[in-house]
Structures are given as C-alpha cells and as structure tokens.
C-alpha positions as a Python dict, from the first residue, in 0.01 Angstrom:
ca = {
    (1, 'Q'): (0, 0, 0),
    (2, 'V'): (-219, 217, 219),
    (3, 'Q'): (-357, 535, 74),
    (4, 'L'): (-535, 798, 280),
    (5, 'E'): (-766, 1076, 167),
    (6, 'E'): (-894, 1343, 402),
    (7, 'S'): (-1204, 1554, 349),
    (8, 'G'): (-1432, 1784, 544),
    (9, 'G'): (-1203, 2077, 613),
    (10, 'G'): (-1314, 2432, 561),
    (11, 'L'): (-1380, 2772, 714),
    (12, 'V'): (-1591, 2793, 1029),
    (13, 'Q'): (-1659, 3055, 1291),
    (14, 'A'): (-1534, 3014, 1649),
    (15, 'G'): (-1771, 2791, 1843),
    (16, 'G'): (-1876, 2602, 1535),
    (17, 'S'): (-1823, 2242, 1435),
    (18, 'L'): (-1664, 2040, 1158),
    (19, 'R'): (-1631, 1670, 1093),
    (20, 'L'): (-1323, 1547, 913),
    (21, 'S'): (-1319, 1217, 732),
    (22, 'C'): (-1032, 1000, 623),
    (23, 'A'): (-1090, 716, 380),
    (24, 'A'): (-822, 448, 384),
    (25, 'S'): (-732, 162, 157),
    (26, 'G'): (-627, -178, 291),
    (27, 'P'): (-817, -501, 363),
    (28, 'R'): (-719, -503, 732),
    (29, 'F'): (-833, -153, 818),
    (30, 'G'): (-990, -280, 1139),
    (31, 'S'): (-649, -366, 1277),
    (32, 'Y'): (-484, -36, 1183),
    (33, 'K'): (-409, 241, 1426),
    (34, 'M'): (-549, 562, 1286),
    (35, 'G'): (-449, 907, 1398),
    (36, 'W'): (-504, 1273, 1338),
    (37, 'F'): (-228, 1533, 1348),
    (38, 'R'): (-225, 1901, 1274),
    (39, 'Q'): (28, 2165, 1183),
    (40, 'A'): (-26, 2538, 1210),
    (41, 'P'): (192, 2789, 1024),
    (42, 'R'): (539, 2819, 1179),
    (43, 'K'): (457, 2554, 1435),
    (44, 'E'): (560, 2189, 1469),
    (45, 'R'): (324, 1911, 1376),
    (46, 'E'): (132, 1799, 1682),
    (47, 'F'): (-69, 1495, 1775),
    (48, 'V'): (-447, 1543, 1797),
    (49, 'A'): (-615, 1206, 1841),
    (50, 'A'): (-573, 834, 1775),
    (51, 'I'): (-788, 522, 1777),
    (52, 'S'): (-694, 154, 1779),
    (53, 'W'): (-799, -161, 1955),
    (54, 'T'): (-624, -31, 2265),
    (55, 'G'): (-861, 262, 2290),
    (56, 'E'): (-892, 629, 2204),
    (57, 'Y'): (-640, 897, 2286),
    (58, 'Y'): (-650, 1278, 2268),
    (59, 'A'): (-418, 1569, 2311),
    (60, 'D'): (-504, 1774, 2617),
    (61, 'S'): (-572, 2074, 2398),
    (62, 'V'): (-868, 1903, 2225),
    (63, 'K'): (-996, 1658, 2486),
    (64, 'G'): (-1362, 1719, 2556),
    (65, 'R'): (-1411, 1902, 2228),
    (66, 'F'): (-1294, 1653, 1964),
    (67, 'T'): (-1407, 1293, 1919),
    (68, 'I'): (-1236, 1033, 1704),
    (69, 'S'): (-1432, 739, 1569),
    (70, 'R'): (-1412, 483, 1290),
    (71, 'D'): (-1640, 285, 1066),
    (72, 'N'): (-1447, -27, 972),
    (73, 'A'): (-1707, -134, 716),
    (74, 'K'): (-1631, 189, 527),
    (75, 'N'): (-1257, 195, 596),
    (76, 'T'): (-1304, 545, 731),
    (77, 'V'): (-1195, 734, 1041),
    (78, 'Y'): (-1362, 1054, 1155),
    (79, 'L'): (-1271, 1352, 1369),
    (80, 'Q'): (-1569, 1537, 1506),
    (81, 'M'): (-1457, 1883, 1610),
    (82, 'N'): (-1688, 2089, 1831),
    (83, 'S'): (-1648, 2423, 2004),
    (84, 'L'): (-1375, 2518, 1761),
    (85, 'K'): (-1130, 2790, 1855),
    (86, 'P'): (-908, 3007, 1637),
    (87, 'E'): (-606, 2821, 1774),
    (88, 'D'): (-743, 2504, 1611),
    (89, 'T'): (-661, 2657, 1273),
    (90, 'A'): (-416, 2423, 1099),
    (91, 'V'): (-370, 2169, 827),
    (92, 'Y'): (-507, 1843, 960),
    (93, 'Y'): (-344, 1517, 853),
    (94, 'C'): (-474, 1163, 871),
    (95, 'A'): (-215, 897, 953),
    (96, 'C'): (-208, 518, 963),
    (97, 'A'): (2, 257, 1137),
    (98, 'L'): (-39, -111, 1060),
    (99, 'K'): (-21, -206, 1428),
    (100, 'A'): (-130, -32, 1744),
    (101, 'F'): (226, 2, 1874),
    (102, 'S'): (392, 83, 1543),
    (103, 'N'): (499, 419, 1404),
    (104, 'Y'): (275, 605, 1163),
    (105, 'D'): (401, 517, 815),
    (106, 'Y'): (123, 644, 592),
    (107, 'W'): (-6, 1000, 569),
    (108, 'G'): (-279, 1180, 386),
    (109, 'Q'): (-233, 1502, 191),
    (110, 'G'): (-393, 1715, 460),
    (111, 'T'): (-704, 1929, 476),
    (112, 'Q'): (-716, 2290, 585),
    (113, 'V'): (-926, 2390, 884),
    (114, 'T'): (-964, 2762, 945),
    (115, 'V'): (-1149, 2896, 1248),
    (116, 'S'): (-1234, 3264, 1239),
    (117, 'S'): (-1282, 3478, 1548),
}
C-alpha cells in the first residue's frame, strides 16, 4: 500500500514562492511515477507536473515557474513554485503510479495553496 502525505501549502502574495513536499511510502519509490495535480473551486482537476524515469513534464500554465524534483533516499517528491499568481490558488494533490506508463492510483489528501493579489 502506498500512502502519500503533502505539506508546504499556505498563503503567499503574488510573486512569491512556495515549496510543496509529498512523502510517500513504498520500498520501490525510485521506480514510481509521481505527479502533482490541482483543483480550484468550481473547476476540474488539472495536471500540473510529473516526474519519472522518462523525464519531467509540466502543464503549459506552470512551465518556467514550477519545478518538480524528487529525493529517492527520502521517498519524497517536491514542487517548487515560483512567481506565483492568484490563478495558481487551488488544492494541490500529490499522486503516485507504480509504473511510468500506468494510471495514478494513489492520492494524497491535498494541501491548500492560496495566492493573494
């Protein structure tokens, strides 16, 4: 069983930065595909970023501002968010797939990110 726990959300002014963390269980974390998604009020959940052995991927809306990384020794994935905009306000979810080309089957509880103007 894979369990995910996000942290690092909060309130920040536009132009500021936050770093989200997601700690995962599982002895083969290094082989997992890890992703970040977000959902704003009254909007659909959207893909933000992902990382696996195939590489790193970003939504166009965040590319150049957000960076995904991982520390396999700590079973942790990070999302560094710079130059934050009010439209980045959402609940951010960490997700895990056991293989790079598999669906995301495990999800964290979410962490709120609020960007004020």
